[in-house]
CSV table of C-alpha atoms in Angstrom, one decimal:
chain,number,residue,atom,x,y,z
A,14,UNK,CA,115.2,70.3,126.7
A,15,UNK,CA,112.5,69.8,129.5
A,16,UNK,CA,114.0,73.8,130.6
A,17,UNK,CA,111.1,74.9,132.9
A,18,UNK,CA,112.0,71.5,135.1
A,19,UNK,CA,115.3,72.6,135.9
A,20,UNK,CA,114.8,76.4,136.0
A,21,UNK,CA,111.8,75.8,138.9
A,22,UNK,CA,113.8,73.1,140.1
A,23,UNK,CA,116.5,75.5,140.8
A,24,UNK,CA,114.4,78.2,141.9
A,25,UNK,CA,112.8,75.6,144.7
A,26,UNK,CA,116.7,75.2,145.5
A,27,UNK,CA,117.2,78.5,146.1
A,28,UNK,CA,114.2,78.8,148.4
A,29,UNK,CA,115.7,76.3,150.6
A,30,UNK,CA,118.6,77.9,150.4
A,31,UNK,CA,117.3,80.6,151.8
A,32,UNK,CA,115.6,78.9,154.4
A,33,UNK,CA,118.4,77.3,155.6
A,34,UNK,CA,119.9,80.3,155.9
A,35,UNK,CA,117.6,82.1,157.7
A,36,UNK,CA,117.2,79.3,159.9
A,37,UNK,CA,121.4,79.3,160.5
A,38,UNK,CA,121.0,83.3,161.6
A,39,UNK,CA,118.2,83.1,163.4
A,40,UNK,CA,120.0,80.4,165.8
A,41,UNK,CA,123.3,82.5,166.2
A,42,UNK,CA,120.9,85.9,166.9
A,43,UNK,CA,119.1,83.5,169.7
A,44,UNK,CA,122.4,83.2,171.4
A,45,UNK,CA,123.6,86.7,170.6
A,46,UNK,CA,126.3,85.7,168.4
A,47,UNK,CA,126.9,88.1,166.0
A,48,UNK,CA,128.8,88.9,162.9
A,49,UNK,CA,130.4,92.5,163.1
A,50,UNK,CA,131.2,92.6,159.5
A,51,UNK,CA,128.7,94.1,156.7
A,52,UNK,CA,129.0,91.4,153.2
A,53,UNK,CA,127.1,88.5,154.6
A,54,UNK,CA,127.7,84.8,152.7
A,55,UNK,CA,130.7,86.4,151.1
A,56,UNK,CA,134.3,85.0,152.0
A,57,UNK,CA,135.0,86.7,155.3
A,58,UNK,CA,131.4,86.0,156.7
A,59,UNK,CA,131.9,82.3,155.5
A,60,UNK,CA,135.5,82.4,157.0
A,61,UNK,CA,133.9,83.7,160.6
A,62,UNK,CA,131.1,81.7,160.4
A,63,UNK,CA,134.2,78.1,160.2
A,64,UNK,CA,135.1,79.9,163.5
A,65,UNK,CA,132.2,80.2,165.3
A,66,UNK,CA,132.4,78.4,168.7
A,67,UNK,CA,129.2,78.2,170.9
A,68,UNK,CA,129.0,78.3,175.1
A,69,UNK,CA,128.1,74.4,174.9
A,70,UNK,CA,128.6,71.2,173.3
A,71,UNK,CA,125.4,70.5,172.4
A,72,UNK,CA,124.6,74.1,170.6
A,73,UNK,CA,127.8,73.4,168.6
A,74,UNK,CA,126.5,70.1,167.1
A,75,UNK,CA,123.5,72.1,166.2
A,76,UNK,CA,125.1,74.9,164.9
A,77,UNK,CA,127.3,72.9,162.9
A,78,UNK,CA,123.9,71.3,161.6
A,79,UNK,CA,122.4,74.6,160.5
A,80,UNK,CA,125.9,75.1,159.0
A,81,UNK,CA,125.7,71.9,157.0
A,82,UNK,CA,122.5,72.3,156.2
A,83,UNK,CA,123.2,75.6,154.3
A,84,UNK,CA,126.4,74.1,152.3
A,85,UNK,CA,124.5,71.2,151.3
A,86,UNK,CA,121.7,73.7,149.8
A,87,UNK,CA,124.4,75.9,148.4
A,88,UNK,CA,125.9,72.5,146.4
A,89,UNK,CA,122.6,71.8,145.2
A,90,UNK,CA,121.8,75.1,143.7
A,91,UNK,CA,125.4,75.0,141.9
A,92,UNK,CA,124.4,71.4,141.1
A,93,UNK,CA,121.2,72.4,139.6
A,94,UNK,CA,122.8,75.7,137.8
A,95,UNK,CA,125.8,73.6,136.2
A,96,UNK,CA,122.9,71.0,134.9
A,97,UNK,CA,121.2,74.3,133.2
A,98,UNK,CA,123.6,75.5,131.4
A,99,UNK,CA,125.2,72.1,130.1
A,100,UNK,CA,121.2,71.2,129.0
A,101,UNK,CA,120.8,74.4,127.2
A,102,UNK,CA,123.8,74.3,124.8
A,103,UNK,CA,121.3,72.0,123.1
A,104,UNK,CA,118.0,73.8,123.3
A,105,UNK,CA,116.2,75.6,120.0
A,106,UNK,CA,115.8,78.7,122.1
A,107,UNK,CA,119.6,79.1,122.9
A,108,UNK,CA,119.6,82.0,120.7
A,109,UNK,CA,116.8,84.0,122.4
A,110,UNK,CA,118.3,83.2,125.5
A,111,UNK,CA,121.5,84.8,124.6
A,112,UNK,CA,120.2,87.8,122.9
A,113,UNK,CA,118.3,89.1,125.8
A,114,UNK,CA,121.3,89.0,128.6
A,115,UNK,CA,122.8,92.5,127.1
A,116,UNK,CA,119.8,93.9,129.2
A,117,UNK,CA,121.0,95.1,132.3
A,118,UNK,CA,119.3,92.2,135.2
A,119,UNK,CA,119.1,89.2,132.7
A,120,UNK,CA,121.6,87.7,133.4
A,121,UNK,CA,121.8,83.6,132.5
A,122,UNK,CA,119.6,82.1,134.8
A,123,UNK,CA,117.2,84.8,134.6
A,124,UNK,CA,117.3,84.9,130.9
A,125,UNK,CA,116.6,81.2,130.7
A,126,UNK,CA,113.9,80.9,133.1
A,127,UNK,CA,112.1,83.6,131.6
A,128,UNK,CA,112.3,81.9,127.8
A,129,UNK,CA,111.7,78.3,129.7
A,130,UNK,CA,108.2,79.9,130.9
A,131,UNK,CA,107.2,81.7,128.0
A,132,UNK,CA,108.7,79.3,125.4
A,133,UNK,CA,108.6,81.4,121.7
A,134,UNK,CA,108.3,84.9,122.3
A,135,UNK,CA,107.0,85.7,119.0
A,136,UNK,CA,103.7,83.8,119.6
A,137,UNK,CA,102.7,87.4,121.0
A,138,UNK,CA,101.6,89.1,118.6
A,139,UNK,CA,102.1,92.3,120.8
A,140,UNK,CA,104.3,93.4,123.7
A,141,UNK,CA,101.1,94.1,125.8
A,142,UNK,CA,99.6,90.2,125.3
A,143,UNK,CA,103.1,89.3,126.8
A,144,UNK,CA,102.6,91.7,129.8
A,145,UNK,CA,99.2,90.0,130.6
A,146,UNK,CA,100.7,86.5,130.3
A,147,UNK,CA,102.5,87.7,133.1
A,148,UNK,CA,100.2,89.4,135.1
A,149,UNK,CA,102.1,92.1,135.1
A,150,UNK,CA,99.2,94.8,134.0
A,151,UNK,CA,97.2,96.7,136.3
A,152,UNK,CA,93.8,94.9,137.6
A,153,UNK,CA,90.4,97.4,136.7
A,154,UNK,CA,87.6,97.9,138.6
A,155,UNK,CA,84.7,99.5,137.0
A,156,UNK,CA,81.6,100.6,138.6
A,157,UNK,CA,78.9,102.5,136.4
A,158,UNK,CA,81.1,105.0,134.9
A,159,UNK,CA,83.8,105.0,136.5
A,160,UNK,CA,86.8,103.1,135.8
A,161,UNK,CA,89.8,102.5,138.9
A,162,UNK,CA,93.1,100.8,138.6
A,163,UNK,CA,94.2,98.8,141.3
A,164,UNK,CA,97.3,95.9,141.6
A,165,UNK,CA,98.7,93.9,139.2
A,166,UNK,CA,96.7,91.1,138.0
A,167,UNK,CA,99.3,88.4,138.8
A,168,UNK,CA,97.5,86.0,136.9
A,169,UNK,CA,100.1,85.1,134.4
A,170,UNK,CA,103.2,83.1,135.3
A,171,UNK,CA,104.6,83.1,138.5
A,172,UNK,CA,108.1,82.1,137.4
A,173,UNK,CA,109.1,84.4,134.6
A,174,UNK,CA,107.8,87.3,136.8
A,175,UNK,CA,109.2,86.5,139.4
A,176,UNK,CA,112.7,86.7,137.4
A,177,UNK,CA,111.7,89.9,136.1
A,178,UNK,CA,111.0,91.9,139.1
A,179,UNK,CA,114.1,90.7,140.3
A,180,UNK,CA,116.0,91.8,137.3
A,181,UNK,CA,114.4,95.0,137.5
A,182,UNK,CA,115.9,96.1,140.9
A,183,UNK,CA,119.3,96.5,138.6
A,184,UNK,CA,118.0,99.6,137.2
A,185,UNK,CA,117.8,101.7,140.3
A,186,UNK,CA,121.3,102.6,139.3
A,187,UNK,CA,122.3,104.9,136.5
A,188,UNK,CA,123.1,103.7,133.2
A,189,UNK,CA,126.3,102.4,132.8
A,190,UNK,CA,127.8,99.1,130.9
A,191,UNK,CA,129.8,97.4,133.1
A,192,UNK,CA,132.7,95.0,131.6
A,193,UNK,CA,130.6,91.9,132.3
A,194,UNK,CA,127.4,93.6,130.3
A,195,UNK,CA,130.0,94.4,127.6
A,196,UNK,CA,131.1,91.5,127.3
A,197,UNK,CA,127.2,89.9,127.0
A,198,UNK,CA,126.8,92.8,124.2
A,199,UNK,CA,129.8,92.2,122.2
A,200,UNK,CA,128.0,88.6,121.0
A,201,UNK,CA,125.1,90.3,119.7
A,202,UNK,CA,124.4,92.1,116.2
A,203,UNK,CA,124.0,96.0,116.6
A,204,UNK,CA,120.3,96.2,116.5
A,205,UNK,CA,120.2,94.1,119.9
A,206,UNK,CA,123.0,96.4,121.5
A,207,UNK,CA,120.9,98.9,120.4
A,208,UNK,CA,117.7,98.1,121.5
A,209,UNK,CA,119.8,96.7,125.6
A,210,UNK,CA,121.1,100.4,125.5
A,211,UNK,CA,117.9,102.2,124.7
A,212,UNK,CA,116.0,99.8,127.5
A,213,UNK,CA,118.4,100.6,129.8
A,214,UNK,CA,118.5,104.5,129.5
A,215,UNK,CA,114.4,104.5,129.6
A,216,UNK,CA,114.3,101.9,132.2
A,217,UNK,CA,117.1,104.0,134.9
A,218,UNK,CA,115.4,107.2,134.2
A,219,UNK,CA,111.5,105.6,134.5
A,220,UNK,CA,112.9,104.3,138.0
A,221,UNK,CA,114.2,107.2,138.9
A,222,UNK,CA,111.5,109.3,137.8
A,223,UNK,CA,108.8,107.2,139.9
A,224,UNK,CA,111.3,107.2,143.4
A,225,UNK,CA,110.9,110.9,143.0
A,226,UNK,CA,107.1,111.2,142.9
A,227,UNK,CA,107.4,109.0,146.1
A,228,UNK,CA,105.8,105.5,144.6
A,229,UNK,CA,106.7,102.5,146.7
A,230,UNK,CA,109.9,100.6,145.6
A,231,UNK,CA,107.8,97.5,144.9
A,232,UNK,CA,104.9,99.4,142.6
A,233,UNK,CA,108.6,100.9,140.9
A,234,UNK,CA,110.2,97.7,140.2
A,235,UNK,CA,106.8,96.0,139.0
A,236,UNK,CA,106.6,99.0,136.2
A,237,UNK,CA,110.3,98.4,135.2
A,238,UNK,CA,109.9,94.7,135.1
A,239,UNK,CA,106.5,95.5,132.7
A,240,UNK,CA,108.5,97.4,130.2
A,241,UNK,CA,111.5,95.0,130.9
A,242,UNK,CA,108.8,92.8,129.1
A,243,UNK,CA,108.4,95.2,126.3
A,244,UNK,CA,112.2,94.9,125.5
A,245,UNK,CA,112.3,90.9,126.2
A,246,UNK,CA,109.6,90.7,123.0
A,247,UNK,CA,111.1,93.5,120.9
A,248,UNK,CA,114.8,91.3,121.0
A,249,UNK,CA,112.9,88.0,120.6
A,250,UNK,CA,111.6,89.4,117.2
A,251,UNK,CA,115.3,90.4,116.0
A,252,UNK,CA,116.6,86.6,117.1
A,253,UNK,CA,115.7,84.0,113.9
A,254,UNK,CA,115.1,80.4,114.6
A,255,UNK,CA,116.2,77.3,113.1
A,256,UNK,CA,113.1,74.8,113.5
């Protein structure tokens, strides 16, 4: 399975998507159209937005353009998504894929783009060689004897952290297993249940411990997504592989 192809291809869908969208609500805001309601791109925005008239003819064709434009993104993304999953039922690393989606923010399409990036996660021999793969430790500078940490060194790959950090927003929540994460944990032996629940409590209280000595959200979700890491290569080592 050629897996980082269609993970990146889907991810550059989803960046139009995006676009597109911005694009659609930045044309309504010009003309002070506004949506009153709160869950935007769920049904009852979608619903408003199929109601939408503008003061003239020609803002409505483009309008209705922007519209398109965002549908026809949307069907590409669940195009490209379908494609993943139906090409991964045959891939080697199925297994790894599967056993790290107990975690709390891996989810499918994270889970696979991470393990299409990083390919076997066992070639590391430690957690902290995988964390430097993706630039996820902190950058040094030394000058004579003094030593300062500065920004990650984001010189791994850009992909699979990427889908970490985003993962890693799930934790600002408390720990909880919610019936879709049960359901994820029920298909894995007890030592991966064990080792999602354990990365879950450390990785809710590590978030909540670094809000409260006032850290930046983004520094907080970078150190969740390095440990999130940590977890990723501990399950990777519990999953055997058929060659």
């Amino acid at each position: 399975m050629d897996s980082s192809r269609f993970s990146r291809g889907r991810e550059d869908a989803v960046r139009d998507l995006k676009t597109a969208k911005f694009r659609l609500k930045a044309f309504l805001l010009r003309h002070d159209i506004r949506y009153e309601g709160t869950a935007r791109w769920g049904a009852a925005h979608l619903r408003w937005l199929a109601q939408v008239v503008c003061p003239t003819p020609a803002q409505q064709i483009v309008f209705q353009e922007y519209l398109r434009a965002v549908n026809e993104q949307h069907e590409r993304v669940e195009r490209l998504a379908a494609e993943l999953h139906e090409q991964a039922r045959q891939w080697r690393l199925l297994p790894v894929v599967e056993a790290i989606q107990p975690l709390r923010g891996v989810q499918f399409l994270t889970a696979v783009t991470v393990v299409a990036e990083l390919g076997d996660l066992r070639r590391f021999d430690q957690p902290r060689q995988l964390m430097s793969y993706l630039g996820l430790i902190p950058s040094e500078h030394s000058s004579g004897a003094r030593r300062r940490q500065g920004g990650i060194t984001k010189a791994g790959n850009t992909h699979a952290r990427r889908a970490l950090v985003e993962g890693a927003w799930a934790y600002r929540y408390p720990a909880k297993v919610s019936r879709h994460l049960q359901l994820r944990l029920e298909s894995q032996p007890k030592p991966i249940q064990n080792l999602a629940w354990k990365a879950q409590v450390r990785l809710c209280k590590r978030f909540r411990a670094l809000a409260a000595r006032g850290k930046h959200r983004n520094e907080i979700v970078v150190a969740v997504a390095r440990e999130m890491a940590a977890f990723i290569w501990a399950i990777a080592r519990e999953v055997p592989l058929v060659h």
